[in-house]
PDB file of C-alpha atoms and ligand atoms in Angstrom:
ATOM      1  CA  MET A   1      -0.175  -0.069   0.099  1.00 39.00           C
ATOM      2  CA  THR A   2       1.828   3.076  -0.718  1.00 41.00           C
ATOM      3  CA  ARG A   3       1.090   5.795   1.975  1.00 42.00           C
ATOM      4  CA  PRO A   4      -0.521   8.906   0.530  1.00 41.00           C
ATOM      5  CA  ILE A   5       1.619  12.241  -0.244  1.00 44.00           C
ATOM      6  CA  ALA A   6       0.518  15.318   2.566  1.00 50.00           C
ATOM      7  CA  ALA A   7      -0.286  17.926  -0.152  1.00 75.00           C
ATOM      8  CA  ALA A   8       2.417  20.427   0.199  1.00 89.00           C
ATOM      9  CA  LEU A   9       1.762  24.367  -0.907  1.00 93.00           C
ATOM     10  CA  ASN A  10       5.031  25.592  -2.488  1.00 96.00           C
ATOM     11  CA  VAL A  11       5.053  28.520  -4.231  1.00 97.00           C
ATOM     12  CA  VAL A  12       7.283  30.768  -5.798  1.00 98.00           C
ATOM     13  CA  MET A  13       7.027  34.482  -6.215  1.00 97.00           C
ATOM     14  CA  LEU A  14       7.949  36.194  -9.872  1.00 97.00           C
ATOM     15  CA  GLY A  15       7.699  39.936 -10.611  1.00 96.00           C
ATOM     16  CA  PRO A  16      10.537  42.469 -11.475  1.00 95.00           C
ATOM     17  CA  PRO A  17      12.092  44.320  -8.457  1.00 94.00           C
ATOM     18  CA  GLY A  18       9.240  46.490  -6.859  1.00 93.00           C
ATOM     19  CA  ALA A  19       6.393  44.660  -8.335  1.00 96.00           C
ATOM     20  CA  GLY A  20       5.718  43.932  -4.781  1.00 94.00           C
ATOM     21  CA  LYS A  21       7.137  39.849  -4.262  1.00 94.00           C
ATOM     22  CA  GLY A  22       9.267  40.342  -1.057  1.00 91.00           C
ATOM     23  CA  THR A  23       5.566  41.966   0.883  1.00 91.00           C
ATOM     24  CA  GLN A  24       2.655  39.748  -0.869  1.00 95.00           C
ATOM     25  CA  ALA A  25       4.876  36.414   0.065  1.00 96.00           C
ATOM     26  CA  GLU A  26       5.518  37.825   3.259  1.00 93.00           C
ATOM     27  CA  ARG A  27       1.568  38.257   3.578  1.00 95.00           C
ATOM     28  CA  PHE A  28       1.199  34.792   2.259  1.00 96.00           C
ATOM     29  CA  ALA A  29       3.297  32.587   4.166  1.00 97.00           C
ATOM     30  CA  ARG A  30       2.124  34.478   7.603  1.00 96.00           C
ATOM     31  CA  THR A  31      -1.229  33.550   6.715  1.00 95.00           C
ATOM     32  CA  HIS A  32      -1.150  29.943   5.905  1.00 95.00           C
ATOM     33  CA  GLY A  33       1.721  29.716   7.802  1.00 96.00           C
ATOM     34  CA  LEU A  34       4.400  28.501   5.590  1.00 97.00           C
ATOM     35  CA  PRO A  35       7.896  29.919   5.848  1.00 98.00           C
ATOM     36  CA  LYS A  36       9.537  32.204   3.611  1.00 97.00           C
ATOM     37  CA  ILE A  37      11.962  32.411   2.113  1.00 97.00           C
ATOM     38  CA  SER A  38      13.963  35.781   0.155  1.00 96.00           C
ATOM     39  CA  THR A  39      17.369  34.944  -1.489  1.00 97.00           C
ATOM     40  CA  GLY A  40      17.877  39.012  -1.023  1.00 94.00           C
ATOM     41  CA  ASP A  41      17.285  38.805   2.572  1.00 92.00           C
ATOM     42  CA  ILE A  42      19.639  35.753   2.760  1.00 96.00           C
ATOM     43  CA  LEU A  43      22.427  37.783   1.275  1.00 96.00           C
ATOM     44  CA  ARG A  44      21.724  41.191   2.879  1.00 92.00           C
ATOM     45  CA  GLU A  45      21.736  38.978   6.483  1.00 92.00           C
ATOM     46  CA  ALA A  46      25.133  37.382   5.469  1.00 95.00           C
ATOM     47  CA  VAL A  47      26.290  40.782   4.182  1.00 93.00           C
ATOM     48  CA  THR A  48      25.552  42.776   7.618  1.00 89.00           C
ATOM     49  CA  THR A  49      27.249  39.956   9.276  1.00 93.00           C
ATOM     50  CA  GLY A  50      30.121  39.556   7.465  1.00 95.00           C
ATOM     51  CA  THR A  51      30.048  35.460   6.510  1.00 96.00           C
ATOM     52  CA  ASP A  52      32.680  34.765   3.933  1.00 95.00           C
ATOM     53  CA  LEU A  53      29.299  34.425   1.391  1.00 95.00           C
ATOM     54  CA  GLY A  54      28.202  38.079   2.451  1.00 96.00           C
ATOM     55  CA  ARG A  55      31.921  39.627   1.304  1.00 95.00           C
ATOM     56  CA  ALA A  56      32.012  37.896  -1.619  1.00 94.00           C
ATOM     57  CA  ALA A  57      28.661  38.821  -2.746  1.00 96.00           C
ATOM     58  CA  LYS A  58      28.247  42.583  -1.582  1.00 95.00           C
ATOM     59  CA  ALA A  59      30.434  44.037  -4.851  1.00 95.00           C
ATOM     60  CA  THR A  60      28.027  41.981  -7.185  1.00 96.00           C
ATOM     61  CA  MET A  61      24.968  43.386  -5.029  1.00 95.00           C
ATOM     62  CA  ASP A  62      26.017  46.896  -4.667  1.00 92.00           C
ATOM     63  CA  ARG A  63      26.423  46.701  -9.015  1.00 92.00           C
ATOM     64  CA  GLY A  64      22.839  45.282  -9.384  1.00 93.00           C
ATOM     65  CA  GLU A  65      24.083  42.214 -10.734  1.00 94.00           C
ATOM     66  CA  LEU A  66      23.166  38.430  -9.796  1.00 96.00           C
ATOM     67  CA  ILE A  67      25.359  36.195  -7.686  1.00 97.00           C
ATOM     68  CA  GLY A  68      26.670  33.137  -9.533  1.00 97.00           C
ATOM     69  CA  ASP A  69      23.842  30.114 -10.183  1.00 98.00           C
ATOM     70  CA  GLU A  70      26.000  27.645  -8.051  1.00 97.00           C
ATOM     71  CA  VAL A  71      26.102  29.863  -4.952  1.00 97.00           C
ATOM     72  CA  MET A  72      22.413  30.338  -4.886  1.00 98.00           C
ATOM     73  CA  ILE A  73      21.129  26.727  -5.798  1.00 98.00           C
ATOM     74  CA  GLY A  74      23.678  25.658  -2.786  1.00 97.00           C
ATOM     75  CA  ILE A  75      21.737  28.082  -0.642  1.00 98.00           C
ATOM     76  CA  VAL A  76      18.417  27.057  -1.479  1.00 98.00           C
ATOM     77  CA  GLY A  77      19.112  23.757  -1.295  1.00 98.00           C
ATOM     78  CA  GLU A  78      20.371  24.095   1.885  1.00 97.00           C
ATOM     79  CA  ARG A  79      17.075  26.178   3.020  1.00 98.00           C
ATOM     80  CA  LEU A  80      14.608  23.298   1.692  1.00 97.00           C
ATOM     81  CA  ALA A  81      16.559  20.692   3.443  1.00 96.00           C
ATOM     82  CA  ARG A  82      15.181  21.875   6.587  1.00 97.00           C
ATOM     83  CA  PRO A  83      12.352  20.596   8.115  1.00 96.00           C
ATOM     84  CA  ASP A  84      10.174  23.689   8.742  1.00 97.00           C
ATOM     85  CA  THR A  85       9.335  23.304   4.350  1.00 97.00           C
ATOM     86  CA  GLU A  86       8.313  19.700   4.561  1.00 94.00           C
ATOM     87  CA  ARG A  87       4.628  21.757   4.162  1.00 94.00           C
ATOM     88  CA  GLY A  88       6.037  23.999   1.420  1.00 96.00           C
ATOM     89  CA  PHE A  89       7.618  26.869   1.375  1.00 97.00           C
ATOM     90  CA  VAL A  90       6.877  30.794  -0.316  1.00 98.00           C
ATOM     91  CA  LEU A  91      10.195  31.545  -2.256  1.00 98.00           C
ATOM     92  CA  ASP A  92      11.112  35.095  -2.951  1.00 97.00           C
ATOM     93  CA  GLY A  93      13.808  35.964  -5.419  1.00 96.00           C
ATOM     94  CA  PHE A  94      14.625  32.851  -5.932  1.00 98.00           C
ATOM     95  CA  PRO A  95      14.633  31.724  -9.162  1.00 98.00           C
ATOM     96  CA  ARG A  96      16.211  34.441 -11.039  1.00 97.00           C
ATOM     97  CA  THR A  97      17.651  32.579 -14.216  1.00 97.00           C
ATOM     98  CA  VAL A  98      16.530  29.311 -16.135  1.00 97.00           C
ATOM     99  CA  THR A  99      19.276  27.280 -14.442  1.00 98.00           C
ATOM    100  CA  GLN A 100      18.097  28.319 -11.030  1.00 98.00           C
ATOM    101  CA  ALA A 101      14.203  27.037 -12.389  1.00 98.00           C
ATOM    102  CA  THR A 102      15.279  23.750 -13.727  1.00 98.00           C
ATOM    103  CA  ALA A 103      17.688  23.345 -10.170  1.00 98.00           C
ATOM    104  CA  LEU A 104      14.606  24.165  -8.002  1.00 98.00           C
ATOM    105  CA  ASP A 105      12.735  21.245 -10.424  1.00 97.00           C
ATOM    106  CA  GLY A 106      14.922  18.510  -9.000  1.00 97.00           C
ATOM    107  CA  LEU A 107      15.069  19.930  -5.613  1.00 97.00           C
ATOM    108  CA  ILE A 108      11.534  19.002  -5.091  1.00 95.00           C
ATOM    109  CA  ASP A 109      10.902  16.390  -7.165  1.00 93.00           C
ATOM    110  CA  GLY A 110       8.040  14.490  -4.813  1.00 89.00           C
ATOM    111  CA  ARG A 111       7.316  17.295  -2.594  1.00 91.00           C
ATOM    112  CA  GLY A 112       4.293  18.448  -4.205  1.00 87.00           C
ATOM    113  CA  PRO A 113       3.422  20.777  -7.058  1.00 90.00           C
ATOM    114  CA  LEU A 114       4.922  24.108  -7.492  1.00 95.00           C
ATOM    115  CA  VAL A 115       2.534  27.236  -7.455  1.00 97.00           C
ATOM    116  CA  VAL A 116       3.805  30.213  -9.654  1.00 97.00           C
ATOM    117  CA  VAL A 117       2.715  32.973  -9.239  1.00 97.00           C
ATOM    118  CA  ASP A 118       3.975  36.629 -11.978  1.00 97.00           C
ATOM    119  CA  ILE A 119       3.196  39.939 -10.902  1.00 97.00           C
ATOM    120  CA  VAL A 120       3.355  42.557 -13.681  1.00 97.00           C
ATOM    121  CA  VAL A 121       3.657  45.759 -13.203  1.00 97.00           C
ATOM    122  CA  PRO A 122       4.688  48.946 -15.856  1.00 96.00           C
ATOM    123  CA  GLU A 123       8.144  49.700 -15.318  1.00 93.00           C
ATOM    124  CA  GLU A 124       7.303  53.323 -14.653  1.00 94.00           C
ATOM    125  CA  VAL A 125       5.564  52.388 -12.022  1.00 95.00           C
ATOM    126  CA  LEU A 126       8.105  50.175 -11.010  1.00 94.00           C
ATOM    127  CA  LEU A 127      10.582  52.883 -11.036  1.00 92.00           C
ATOM    128  CA  ARG A 128       8.452  55.092  -8.800  1.00 91.00           C
ATOM    129  CA  ARG A 129       7.699  52.546  -5.845  1.00 91.00           C
ATOM    130  CA  LEU A 130      12.162  51.645  -6.206  1.00 91.00           C
ATOM    131  CA  ALA A 131      12.727  55.443  -5.770  1.00 89.00           C
ATOM    132  CA  ALA A 132      10.380  55.114  -2.656  1.00 89.00           C
ATOM    133  CA  ARG A 133      11.265  52.402  -1.217  1.00 89.00           C
ATOM    134  CA  ARG A 134      12.993  52.078   2.445  1.00 92.00           C
ATOM    135  CA  ILE A 135      14.172  49.664   4.838  1.00 91.00           C
ATOM    136  CA  CYS A 136      15.185  49.226   8.594  1.00 91.00           C
ATOM    137  CA  GLY A 137      18.623  50.173   8.437  1.00 90.00           C
ATOM    138  CA  SER A 138      18.813  47.925  12.051  1.00 89.00           C
ATOM    139  CA  CYS A 139      16.943  45.106  10.847  1.00 87.00           C
ATOM    140  CA  GLY A 140      16.347  45.085   7.886  1.00 83.00           C
ATOM    141  CA  VAL A 141      12.670  45.103   7.945  1.00 84.00           C
ATOM    142  CA  ASN A 142      10.538  46.132   4.638  1.00 83.00           C
ATOM    143  CA  ALA A 143       8.932  49.426   5.264  1.00 88.00           C
ATOM    144  CA  PRO A 144       5.206  50.111   4.796  1.00 81.00           C
ATOM    145  CA  ILE A 145       4.548  53.472   3.937  1.00 78.00           C
ATOM    146  CA  GLU A 146       2.797  53.869   6.975  1.00 84.00           C
ATOM    147  CA  TRP A 147       6.052  54.098   8.980  1.00 89.00           C
ATOM    148  CA  THR A 148       7.637  57.209   8.535  1.00 88.00           C
ATOM    149  CA  THR A 149      11.148  57.597   9.815  1.00 91.00           C
ATOM    150  CA  THR A 150      11.257  54.537  12.075  1.00 95.00           C
ATOM    151  CA  CYS A 151      11.253  51.335  12.126  1.00 94.00           C
ATOM    152  CA  GLY A 152       8.032  49.296  13.893  1.00 93.00           C
ATOM    153  CA  VAL A 153       9.698  46.327  14.561  1.00 93.00           C
ATOM    154  CA  CYS A 154      12.889  47.875  15.850  1.00 95.00           C
ATOM    155  CA  ASN A 155      12.838  51.446  16.324  1.00 95.00           C
ATOM    156  CA  GLY A 156      16.035  51.270  13.863  1.00 95.00           C
ATOM    157  CA  GLU A 157      16.074  54.233  11.011  1.00 95.00           C
ATOM    158  CA  LEU A 158      14.478  53.640   8.119  1.00 95.00           C
ATOM    159  CA  VAL A 159      16.754  53.638   4.937  1.00 93.00           C
ATOM    160  CA  THR A 160      16.880  53.848   1.104  1.00 92.00           C
ATOM    161  CA  ARG A 161      18.543  50.095  -0.109  1.00 88.00           C
ATOM    162  CA  THR A 162      21.972  50.686  -1.433  1.00 86.00           C
ATOM    163  CA  ASP A 163      20.802  48.606  -4.576  1.00 88.00           C
ATOM    164  CA  ASP A 164      17.863  50.732  -4.910  1.00 88.00           C
ATOM    165  CA  GLY A 165      19.364  53.836  -6.167  1.00 86.00           C
ATOM    166  CA  VAL A 166      18.503  55.243  -9.694  1.00 84.00           C
ATOM    167  CA  GLY A 167      21.090  53.733 -11.756  1.00 88.00           C
ATOM    168  CA  ILE A 168      21.509  50.755  -9.559  1.00 91.00           C
ATOM    169  CA  VAL A 169      17.724  50.308 -10.395  1.00 92.00           C
ATOM    170  CA  ARG A 170      17.939  50.573 -14.098  1.00 91.00           C
ATOM    171  CA  GLU A 171      20.828  48.098 -14.189  1.00 92.00           C
ATOM    172  CA  ARG A 172      18.460  45.487 -11.790  1.00 94.00           C
ATOM    173  CA  LEU A 173      15.811  46.194 -14.562  1.00 95.00           C
ATOM    174  CA  LYS A 174      17.570  45.579 -17.694  1.00 95.00           C
ATOM    175  CA  VAL A 175      19.728  42.255 -15.673  1.00 95.00           C
ATOM    176  CA  TYR A 176      16.132  41.127 -15.118  1.00 96.00           C
ATOM    177  CA  HIS A 177      14.425  41.597 -19.043  1.00 95.00           C
ATOM    178  CA  LEU A 178      17.606  40.005 -20.223  1.00 96.00           C
ATOM    179  CA  GLN A 179      18.006  36.649 -17.033  1.00 95.00           C
ATOM    180  CA  THR A 180      15.138  36.305 -14.812  1.00 95.00           C
ATOM    181  CA  ALA A 181      12.146  37.414 -17.528  1.00 94.00           C
ATOM    182  CA  PRO A 182      12.888  33.978 -19.458  1.00 96.00           C
ATOM    183  CA  ILE A 183      12.054  32.253 -16.391  1.00 97.00           C
ATOM    184  CA  VAL A 184       8.209  33.304 -17.574  1.00 96.00           C
ATOM    185  CA  ASN A 185       8.817  31.070 -20.598  1.00 96.00           C
ATOM    186  CA  PHE A 186       9.986  28.528 -18.833  1.00 97.00           C
ATOM    187  CA  TYR A 187       7.161  28.260 -16.559  1.00 97.00           C
ATOM    188  CA  SER A 188       3.971  29.654 -18.312  1.00 95.00           C
ATOM    189  CA  GLY A 189       2.472  26.150 -20.094  1.00 95.00           C
ATOM    190  CA  ARG A 190       2.246  24.697 -16.027  1.00 95.00           C
ATOM    191  CA  PRO A 191      -1.212  24.490 -15.114  1.00 94.00           C
ATOM    192  CA  THR A 192      -0.208  25.704 -11.710  1.00 95.00           C
ATOM    193  CA  PHE A 193       1.172  29.134 -13.539  1.00 97.00           C
ATOM    194  CA  ARG A 194      -0.547  32.186 -12.616  1.00 97.00           C
ATOM    195  CA  LYS A 195      -0.071  35.737 -13.444  1.00 97.00           C
ATOM    196  CA  ILE A 196      -1.032  38.562 -11.197  1.00 97.00           C
ATOM    197  CA  ASP A 197      -2.007  42.421 -12.148  1.00 97.00           C
ATOM    198  CA  GLY A 198       0.287  44.091  -9.012  1.00 97.00           C
ATOM    199  CA  ASN A 199      -0.425  47.982 -10.490  1.00 97.00           C
ATOM    200  CA  GLN A 200      -3.310  47.671  -7.579  1.00 96.00           C
ATOM    201  CA  PRO A 201      -3.536  48.836  -3.737  1.00 94.00           C
ATOM    202  CA  PRO A 202      -1.141  45.799  -1.566  1.00 93.00           C
ATOM    203  CA  ASP A 203      -4.253  44.280   0.068  1.00 95.00           C
ATOM    204  CA  GLN A 204      -6.112  43.806  -3.253  1.00 97.00           C
ATOM    205  CA  VAL A 205      -2.785  41.684  -5.128  1.00 97.00           C
ATOM    206  CA  THR A 206      -2.957  39.530  -1.839  1.00 97.00           C
ATOM    207  CA  THR A 207      -6.686  39.215  -1.898  1.00 97.00           C
ATOM    208  CA  LEU A 208      -6.303  38.443  -5.950  1.00 96.00           C
ATOM    209  CA  MET A 209      -2.865  36.542  -5.060  1.00 96.00           C
ATOM    210  CA  ASP A 210      -4.543  34.164  -2.399  1.00 96.00           C
ATOM    211  CA  LYS A 211      -7.682  33.013  -4.742  1.00 95.00           C
ATOM    212  CA  ALA A 212      -4.744  32.448  -7.418  1.00 95.00           C
ATOM    213  CA  ILE A 213      -2.351  30.306  -5.217  1.00 95.00           C
ATOM    214  CA  CYS A 214      -5.021  28.359  -3.653  1.00 91.00           C
ATOM    215  CA  GLN A 215      -7.353  27.323  -6.772  1.00 90.00           C
ATOM    216  CA  ALA A 216      -4.225  26.665  -8.685  1.00 91.00           C
ATOM    217  CA  SER A 217      -2.980  24.337  -5.863  1.00 88.00           C
ATOM    218  CA  ALA A 218      -6.267  22.537  -6.045  1.00 85.00           C
ATOM    219  CA  VAL A 219      -6.900  22.482  -9.501  1.00 77.00           C
ATOM    220  CA  SER A 220      -3.187  20.263  -9.739  1.00 74.00           C
ATOM    221  CA  ASN A 221      -4.443  17.990  -7.054  1.00 57.00           C
ATOM    222  CA  GLY A 222      -0.958  16.450  -6.121  1.00 52.00           C
ATOM    223  CA  ALA A 223      -0.684  15.854  -9.531  1.00 47.00           C
ATOM    224  CA  ARG A 224       3.224  15.738 -10.400  1.00 45.00           C
ATOM    225  CA  LEU A 225       4.051  18.844 -12.380  1.00 44.00           C
TER     226      LEU A 225
HETATM  227  P1  AMP B   1      16.380  41.067  -3.777  1.00 95.05           P
HETATM  228  O1  AMP B   1      15.958  41.276  -2.157  1.00 95.05           O
HETATM  229  O2  AMP B   1      15.679  39.335  -4.340  1.00 95.05           O
HETATM  230  O3  AMP B   1      16.400  42.383  -4.576  1.00 95.05           O
HETATM  231  O4  AMP B   1      17.911  40.505  -4.278  1.00 95.05           O
HETATM  232  C1  AMP B   1      18.667  41.423  -3.684  1.00 95.05           C
HETATM  233  C2  AMP B   1      19.784  41.406  -4.633  1.00 95.05           C
HETATM  234  O5  AMP B   1      20.607  39.829  -4.120  1.00 95.05           O
HETATM  235  C3  AMP B   1      20.195  40.566  -6.084  1.00 95.05           C
HETATM  236  O6  AMP B   1      19.385  41.896  -7.019  1.00 95.05           O
HETATM  237  C4  AMP B   1      21.149  40.344  -6.428  1.00 95.05           C
HETATM  238  O7  AMP B   1      22.138  40.419  -6.817  1.00 95.05           O
HETATM  239  C5  AMP B   1      20.871  38.952  -5.564  1.00 95.05           C
HETATM  240  N1  AMP B   1      20.253  38.143  -5.344  1.00 95.05           N
HETATM  241  C6  AMP B   1      19.331  37.903  -4.880  1.00 95.05           C
HETATM  242  N2  AMP B   1      17.949  36.992  -4.838  1.00 95.05           N
HETATM  243  C7  AMP B   1      19.328  36.209  -6.465  1.00 95.05           C
HETATM  244  C8  AMP B   1      19.306  34.718  -7.243  1.00 95.05           C
HETATM  245  N3  AMP B   1      18.059  34.540  -6.069  1.00 95.05           N
HETATM  246  N4  AMP B   1      20.411  34.329  -8.012  1.00 95.05           N
HETATM  247  C9  AMP B   1      21.287  35.734  -8.435  1.00 95.05           C
HETATM  248  N5  AMP B   1      21.132  36.780  -7.304  1.00 95.05           N
HETATM  249  C10 AMP B   1      20.607  37.168  -6.434  1.00 95.05           C
END
């Protein structure tokens, strides 16, 4: 007799910088009790604590370029091996290349379907949002609009991300179009791929996303994709 596999909710958030992936991933993960895994957060933490990874990654991140696939696949492979991902996870910022997307399929083979959400936002809106974006200089959390100067978690000072400067943002968007946008084609034929209009108030995006992910996951009904 084969044991039924417990349904897991494995989610990938796609979209350019400023699309709202981090905010929406955080909300979805909290609502569904899943770990949110943000490769950008993992790298920024490594930079702040000054680990070997952080020292090696800092210059590349500051230029708005991508860290090598092998390093990133290693980081995510280790993270997905932790027991808290057994019921699923929400990935934010990974995969960012087709090589990473292919590797992710291998990493989660047999762990249930992967729901992929692509958040679509026009470029001029992204540029406006990135210029206004602030994070906490102490704990690194993304600042929601209602925090004006200090962090609501640790009282730290709100700052602009070093890679949110105008020149770097243009480079990051270029990198997105060249290296990350092809992932949309990689996933778009799958029955668990969903596009979401991210150019609307965050709460509306949250509602749409929740509906889309739950529906996609139900449709897949545990089938291997
Ligand atoms: P994010 O916070 O997702 O915008 O990521 C910030 C920076 O971290 C990116 O501009 C890249 O330099 C690096 N990074 C994050 N995730 C990845 C990834 N999956 N592959 C390569 N580089 C990454």
